XYZ file of C-alpha atoms in Angstrom:
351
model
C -13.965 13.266 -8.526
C -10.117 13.833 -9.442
C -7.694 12.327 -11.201
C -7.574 8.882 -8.476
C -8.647 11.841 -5.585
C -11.686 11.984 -3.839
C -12.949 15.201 -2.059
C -16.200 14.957 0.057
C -17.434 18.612 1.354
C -19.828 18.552 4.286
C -22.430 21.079 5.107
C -20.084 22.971 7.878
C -17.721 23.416 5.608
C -14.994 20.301 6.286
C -12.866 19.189 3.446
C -12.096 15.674 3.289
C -9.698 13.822 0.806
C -9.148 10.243 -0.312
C -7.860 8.371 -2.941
C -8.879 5.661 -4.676
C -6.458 2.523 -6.493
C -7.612 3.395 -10.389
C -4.135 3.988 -11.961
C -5.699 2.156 -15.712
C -9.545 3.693 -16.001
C -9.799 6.302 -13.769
C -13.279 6.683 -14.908
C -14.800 3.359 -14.049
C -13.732 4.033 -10.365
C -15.938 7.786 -10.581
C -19.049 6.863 -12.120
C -20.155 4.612 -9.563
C -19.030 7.368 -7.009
C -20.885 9.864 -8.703
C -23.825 7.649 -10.070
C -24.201 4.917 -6.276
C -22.139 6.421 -3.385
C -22.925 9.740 -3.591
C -26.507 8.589 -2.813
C -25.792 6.579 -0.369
C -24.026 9.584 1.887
C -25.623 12.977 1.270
C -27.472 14.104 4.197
C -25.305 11.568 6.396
C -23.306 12.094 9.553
C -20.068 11.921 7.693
C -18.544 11.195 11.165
C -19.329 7.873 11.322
C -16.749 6.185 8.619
C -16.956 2.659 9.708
C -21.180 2.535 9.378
C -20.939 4.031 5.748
C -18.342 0.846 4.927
C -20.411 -1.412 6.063
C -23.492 0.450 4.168
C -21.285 0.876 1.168
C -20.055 -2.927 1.063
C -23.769 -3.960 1.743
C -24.866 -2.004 -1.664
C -22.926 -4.187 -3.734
C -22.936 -7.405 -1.644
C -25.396 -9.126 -3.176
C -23.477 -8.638 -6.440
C -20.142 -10.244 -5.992
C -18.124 -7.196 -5.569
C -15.812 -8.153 -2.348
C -12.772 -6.681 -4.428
C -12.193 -4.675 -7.776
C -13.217 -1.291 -8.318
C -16.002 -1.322 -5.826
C -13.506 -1.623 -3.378
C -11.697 0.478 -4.792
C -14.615 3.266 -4.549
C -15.091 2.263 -0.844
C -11.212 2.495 -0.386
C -11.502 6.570 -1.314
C -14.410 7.578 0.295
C -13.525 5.786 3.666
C -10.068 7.634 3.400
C -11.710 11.721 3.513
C -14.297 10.220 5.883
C -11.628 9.608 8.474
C -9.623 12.681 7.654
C -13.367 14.810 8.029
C -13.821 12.836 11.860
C -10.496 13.412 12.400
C -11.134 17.244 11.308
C -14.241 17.708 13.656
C -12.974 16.535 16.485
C -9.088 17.839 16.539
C -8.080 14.349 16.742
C -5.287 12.991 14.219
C -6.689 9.628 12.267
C -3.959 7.681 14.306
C -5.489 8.416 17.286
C -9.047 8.154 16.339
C -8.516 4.641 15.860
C -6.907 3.985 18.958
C -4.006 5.338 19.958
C -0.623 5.884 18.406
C 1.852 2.765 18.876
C 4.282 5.145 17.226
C 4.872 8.843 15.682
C 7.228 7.637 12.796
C 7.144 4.618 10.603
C 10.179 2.991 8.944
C 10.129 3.013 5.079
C 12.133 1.255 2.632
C 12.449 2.480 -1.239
C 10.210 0.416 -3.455
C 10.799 0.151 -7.439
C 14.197 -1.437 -8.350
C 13.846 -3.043 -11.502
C 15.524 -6.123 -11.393
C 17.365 -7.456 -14.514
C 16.833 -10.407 -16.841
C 19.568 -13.158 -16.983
C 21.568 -12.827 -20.273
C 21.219 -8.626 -20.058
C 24.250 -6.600 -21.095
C 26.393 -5.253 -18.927
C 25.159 -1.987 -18.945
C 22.434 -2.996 -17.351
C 23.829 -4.831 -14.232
C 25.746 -1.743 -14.007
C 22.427 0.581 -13.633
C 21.169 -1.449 -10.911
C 24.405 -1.253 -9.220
C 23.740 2.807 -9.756
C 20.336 2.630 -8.984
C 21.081 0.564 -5.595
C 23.505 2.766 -4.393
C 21.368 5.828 -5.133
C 18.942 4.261 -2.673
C 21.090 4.378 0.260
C 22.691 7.988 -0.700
C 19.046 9.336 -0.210
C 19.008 7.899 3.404
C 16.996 4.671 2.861
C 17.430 2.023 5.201
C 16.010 -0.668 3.203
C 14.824 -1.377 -0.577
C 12.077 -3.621 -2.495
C 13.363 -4.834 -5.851
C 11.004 -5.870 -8.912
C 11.625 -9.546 -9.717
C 9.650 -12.069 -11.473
C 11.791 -12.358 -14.232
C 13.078 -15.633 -14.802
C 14.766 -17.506 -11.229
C 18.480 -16.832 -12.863
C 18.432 -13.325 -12.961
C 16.149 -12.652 -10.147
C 18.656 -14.229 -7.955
C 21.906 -12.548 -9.909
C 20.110 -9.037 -9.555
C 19.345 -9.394 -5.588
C 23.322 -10.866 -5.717
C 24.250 -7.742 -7.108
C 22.010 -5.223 -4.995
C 23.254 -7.150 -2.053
C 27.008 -7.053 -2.817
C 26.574 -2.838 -3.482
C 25.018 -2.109 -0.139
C 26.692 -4.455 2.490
C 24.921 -7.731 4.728
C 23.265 -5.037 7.038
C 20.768 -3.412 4.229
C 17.237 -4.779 4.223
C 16.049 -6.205 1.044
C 13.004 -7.142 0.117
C 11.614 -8.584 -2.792
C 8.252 -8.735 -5.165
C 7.421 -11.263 -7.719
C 4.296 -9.941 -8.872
C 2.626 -13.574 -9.041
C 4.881 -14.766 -11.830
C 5.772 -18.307 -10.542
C 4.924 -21.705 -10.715
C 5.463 -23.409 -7.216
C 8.295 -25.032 -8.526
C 10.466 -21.704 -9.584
C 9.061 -20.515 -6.591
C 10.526 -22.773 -4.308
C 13.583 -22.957 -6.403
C 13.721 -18.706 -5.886
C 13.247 -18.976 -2.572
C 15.664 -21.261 -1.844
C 18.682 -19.333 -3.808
C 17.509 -16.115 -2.076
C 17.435 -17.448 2.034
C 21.540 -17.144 2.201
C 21.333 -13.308 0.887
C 19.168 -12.315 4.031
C 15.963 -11.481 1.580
C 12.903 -9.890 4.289
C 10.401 -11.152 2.474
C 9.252 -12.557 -0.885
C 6.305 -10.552 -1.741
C 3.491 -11.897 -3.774
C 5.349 -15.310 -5.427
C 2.185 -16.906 -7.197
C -1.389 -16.642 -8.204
C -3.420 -14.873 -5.370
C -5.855 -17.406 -5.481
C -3.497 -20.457 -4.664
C -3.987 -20.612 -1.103
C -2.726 -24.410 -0.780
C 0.725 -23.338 -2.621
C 1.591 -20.427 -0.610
C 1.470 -22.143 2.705
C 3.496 -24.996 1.554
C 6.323 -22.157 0.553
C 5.569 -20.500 4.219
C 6.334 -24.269 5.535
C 9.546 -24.851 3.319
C 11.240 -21.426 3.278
C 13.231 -19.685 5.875
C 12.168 -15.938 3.865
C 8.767 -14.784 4.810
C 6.155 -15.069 2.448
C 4.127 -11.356 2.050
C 1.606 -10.456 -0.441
C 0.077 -7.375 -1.522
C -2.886 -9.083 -3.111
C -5.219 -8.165 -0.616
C -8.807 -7.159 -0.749
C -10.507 -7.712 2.502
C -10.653 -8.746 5.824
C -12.535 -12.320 4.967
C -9.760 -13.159 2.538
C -6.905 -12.552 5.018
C -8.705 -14.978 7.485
C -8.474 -17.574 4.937
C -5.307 -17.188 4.569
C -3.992 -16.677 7.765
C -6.055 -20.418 9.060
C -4.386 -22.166 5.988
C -0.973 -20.962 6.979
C -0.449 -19.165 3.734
C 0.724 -16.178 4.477
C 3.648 -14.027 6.776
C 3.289 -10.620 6.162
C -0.069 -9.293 4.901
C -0.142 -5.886 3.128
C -2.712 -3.973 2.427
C -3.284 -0.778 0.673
C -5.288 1.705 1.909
C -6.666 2.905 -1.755
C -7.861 -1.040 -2.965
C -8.412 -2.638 -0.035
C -11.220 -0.776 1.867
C -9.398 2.272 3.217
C -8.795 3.159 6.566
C -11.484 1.455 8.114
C -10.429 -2.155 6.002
C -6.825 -2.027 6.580
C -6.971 -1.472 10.252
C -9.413 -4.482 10.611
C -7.390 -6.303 8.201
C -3.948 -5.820 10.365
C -5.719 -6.187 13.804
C -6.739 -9.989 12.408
C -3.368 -10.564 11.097
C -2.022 -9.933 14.508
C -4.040 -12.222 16.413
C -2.825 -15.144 13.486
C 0.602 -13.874 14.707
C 1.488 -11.886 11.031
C 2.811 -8.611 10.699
C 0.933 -6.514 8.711
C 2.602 -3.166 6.803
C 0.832 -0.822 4.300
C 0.940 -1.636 0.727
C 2.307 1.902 -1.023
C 3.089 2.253 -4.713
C 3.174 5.556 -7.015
C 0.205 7.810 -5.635
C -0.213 10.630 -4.047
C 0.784 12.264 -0.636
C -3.264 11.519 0.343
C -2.332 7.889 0.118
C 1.391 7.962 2.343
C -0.633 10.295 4.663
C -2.977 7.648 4.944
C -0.999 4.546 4.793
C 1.253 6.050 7.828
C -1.635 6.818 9.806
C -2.427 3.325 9.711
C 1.278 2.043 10.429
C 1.367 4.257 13.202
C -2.036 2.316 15.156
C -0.619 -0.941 13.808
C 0.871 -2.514 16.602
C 2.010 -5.203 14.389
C 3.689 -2.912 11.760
C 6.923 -4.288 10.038
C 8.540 -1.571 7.340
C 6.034 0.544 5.422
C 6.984 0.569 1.412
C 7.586 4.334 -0.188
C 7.762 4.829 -3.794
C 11.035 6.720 -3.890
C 11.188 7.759 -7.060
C 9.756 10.650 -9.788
C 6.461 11.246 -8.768
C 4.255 14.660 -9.898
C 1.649 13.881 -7.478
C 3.947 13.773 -4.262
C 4.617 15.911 -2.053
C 3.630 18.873 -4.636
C -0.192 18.413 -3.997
C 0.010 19.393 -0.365
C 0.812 22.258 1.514
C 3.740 21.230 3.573
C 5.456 18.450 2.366
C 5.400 14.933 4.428
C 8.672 14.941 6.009
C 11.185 11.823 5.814
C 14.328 11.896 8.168
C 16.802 8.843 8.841
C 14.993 6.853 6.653
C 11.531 7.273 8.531
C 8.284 8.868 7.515
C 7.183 11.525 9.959
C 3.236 10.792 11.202
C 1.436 14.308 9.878
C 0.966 16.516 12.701
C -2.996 17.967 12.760
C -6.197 16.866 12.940
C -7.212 14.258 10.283
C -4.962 12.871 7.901
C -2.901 15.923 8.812
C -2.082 17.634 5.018
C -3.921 20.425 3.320
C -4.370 19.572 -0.494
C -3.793 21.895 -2.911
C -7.046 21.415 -5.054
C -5.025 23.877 -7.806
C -2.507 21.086 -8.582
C -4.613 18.140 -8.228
C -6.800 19.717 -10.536
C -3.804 19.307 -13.532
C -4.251 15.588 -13.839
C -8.103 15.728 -13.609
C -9.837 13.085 -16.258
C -11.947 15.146 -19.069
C -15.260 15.320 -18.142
C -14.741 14.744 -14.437
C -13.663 17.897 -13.059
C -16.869 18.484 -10.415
C-alpha cells in the first residue's frame, strides 16, 4: 500500500493501480487492506471487479460500514481491478463498462478560494488574479470555495463573474456550511450571476432541506457527499438533489460510481465525477467514468500545484481546449511510475 495508491499484482504478471480517498490517516485506510481485503482476493479471478464489491461490501455489512474508510478501501481496490480487466483483455475501462458516450470530457478548474466579507483589498484583488489565471490556462469553467458568510460569498462570485465575462461557467461549493435559511438567502443572490450549480449547501444528512432548496431555486443543487448507490436513491425519490457527484476514490470506485450515475439518470440528474487534489490514477479513473456516463455534465480538475499529477505516470494525461483527453490503452490507460509514488509512501507501509 502507497501513500493513498493501491497496486494489486496478479499471478501473470498484470499491474493494477487504484487509489483510495485517505488524504488525513493514510494508515487507517491500509491496515484493513493489508489485514481484511487482501484475504478476501488472493487466489481470485481478479477479472471479475464487480463480484469482489459486492464480496467486499458484504464483509463489513453487517457492521455499519456503508461509507467511511471501508468505502474508501473498496473505492481503491475496485479502481486496479478494472484497470487489470481492462489490461487482460485490451479493452480500455470505458469500454468495458459499456461503451464510450465520448473520448473527451469537459473540465472546469476547481479550488478558488473565495473571500470573507470585510477582507482587505488585497485580497479581492488575488481572486481577481487568481480568476483570470484560470481562463489564461484554457479553462472553460471554474468551481469557487464558498461557505464563508452569505455577504462575501456572493461579493467573491460578483467579482469572479465581472473578471471573466457572462459566458464563463461558474460553479460553486459550500462545503455544508449553511443553515437553510443562509442557504436560501445564497441561493437567491447567486441565480442572477448564472451560478451552474451550488454544490453541497447543508448537512449531508438533511434530506428534507435540500429538496425544498431544489423546489425554490432556479441554480441546481449538486453535492459531493456521496457514498453509495442506496443513498443517491433516497435522495433522488425525495427530490433532494440535481447533480450527484461522486468520487471514484470514496464512493466505491469504478464499479459504485457507474451504478451510482446510471440511477441518477433514470431520476433524470446528471451525474459528473467528484475530483479534488489526487493523483493522475484518480483523473484517469474519474474520466473513464465520465466518458460511459451518458448523463455526464462538467467533470471538476484540481488545477493547481499538485506533486502527485501528472509526474507519477509515464505520459502525462493530456488537456486541450479545456477538455481532458480519455487515456488511450487498455485499462485505465497510464503506466505508473512506482519510483515516484514511492516518495510519499507512509513509514512502515512501503510493501
Amino acid at each position: 500500500m502507497l501513500f493513498r495508491s493501491v497496486k494489486i499484482t496478479t499471478d501473470t504478471g498484470l499491474i493494477g493501480w487504484g487509489e483510495a480517498k485517505s488524504p488525513v490517516a493514510p494508515t487507517i485506510t491500509a491496515t484493513p487492506i493489508h489485514d481484511l481485503a487482501q484475504g478476501l482476493l488472493l487466489g481470485e479471478d481478479p477479472t471479475n471487479p464487480m463480484l469482489h464489491w459486492d464480496r467486499l461490501y458484504g464483509a463489513m455489512r453487517i457492521r455499519g460500514h456503508s461509507h467511511g474508510f471501508w468505502m474508501d478501501v473498496i473505492s481503491g481496490i475496485d479502481i486496479a481491478l478494472w484497470d487489470i480487466t481492462g489490461q487482460a483483455y485490451g479493452r480500455p475501462v470505458a469500454q468495458m463498462m459499456g461503451g464510450n458516450f465520448r473520448d473527451r470530457v469537459k473540465i472546469y478548474a476547481s479550488g478558488i478560494p473565495g473571500v470573507r466579507a470585510g477582507a482587505p483589498a488585497e485580497a479581492w484583488q488575488r481572486l481577481r488574479e487568481t480568476a483570470e489565471d484560470v481562463r489564461q490556462r484554457g479553462f472553460h469553467g471554474t468551481k469557487m470555495g464558498i461557505g464563508l458568510g452569505v455577504e462575501g460569498d456572493v461579493r467573491s462570485v460578483q467579482i469572479v463573474r465581472e473578471t471573466l465575462g457572462p459566458d464563463f461557467m461558474i460553479f460553486t461549493d459550500a462545503a455544508g456550511m449553511y443553515s437553510l435559511a443562509d442557504a436560501l438567502r445564497l441561493g437567491r443572490a447567486l441565480e442572477p450571476l448564472r451560478v451552474g450549480w451550488l454544490e453541497a449547501p447543508l448537512n449531508p444528512e438533511d434530506f428534507d432541506k435540500h429538496a425544498l432548496l431544489v423546489r425554490s431555486l432556479n441554480i441546481p443543487i449538486a453535492s459531493d457527499q456521496i457514498f453509495n448507490r442506496w443513498q443517491v436513491r433516497d435522495l433522488s425519490r425525495s427530490g433532494s438533489i440535481d447533480v450527484v457527484q461522486p468520487d471514484v476514490c470514496r464512493s466505491g470506485g469504478i464499479s459504485e460510481c457507474k451504478r451510482i450515475a446510471d440511477l441518477a439518470d433514470a431520476f433524470g440528474c446528471a451525474a459528473t465525477p467528484h475530483v479534488s487534489i489526487g493523483t493522475a490514477i484518480q483523473f484517469a479513473a474519474s474520466a473513464h467514468v465520465a466518458c460511459a456516463t451518458p448523463n455526464q455534465t462538467w467533470m471538476e480538475f484540481w488545477y493547481g500545484a499538485n506533486p502527485l499529477g501528472n509526474q507519477v505516470i509515464e505520459e502525462g494525461l493530456r488537456i486541450v481546449d479545456g477538455y481532458l483527453r480519455l487515456p488511450e490503452g487498455p485499462g485505465l490507460g497510464i503506466h505508473v511510475r512506482e519510483d515516484v509514488v514511492r516518495r510519499f509512501v507512509v513509514e512502515g507501509w512501503a510493501a
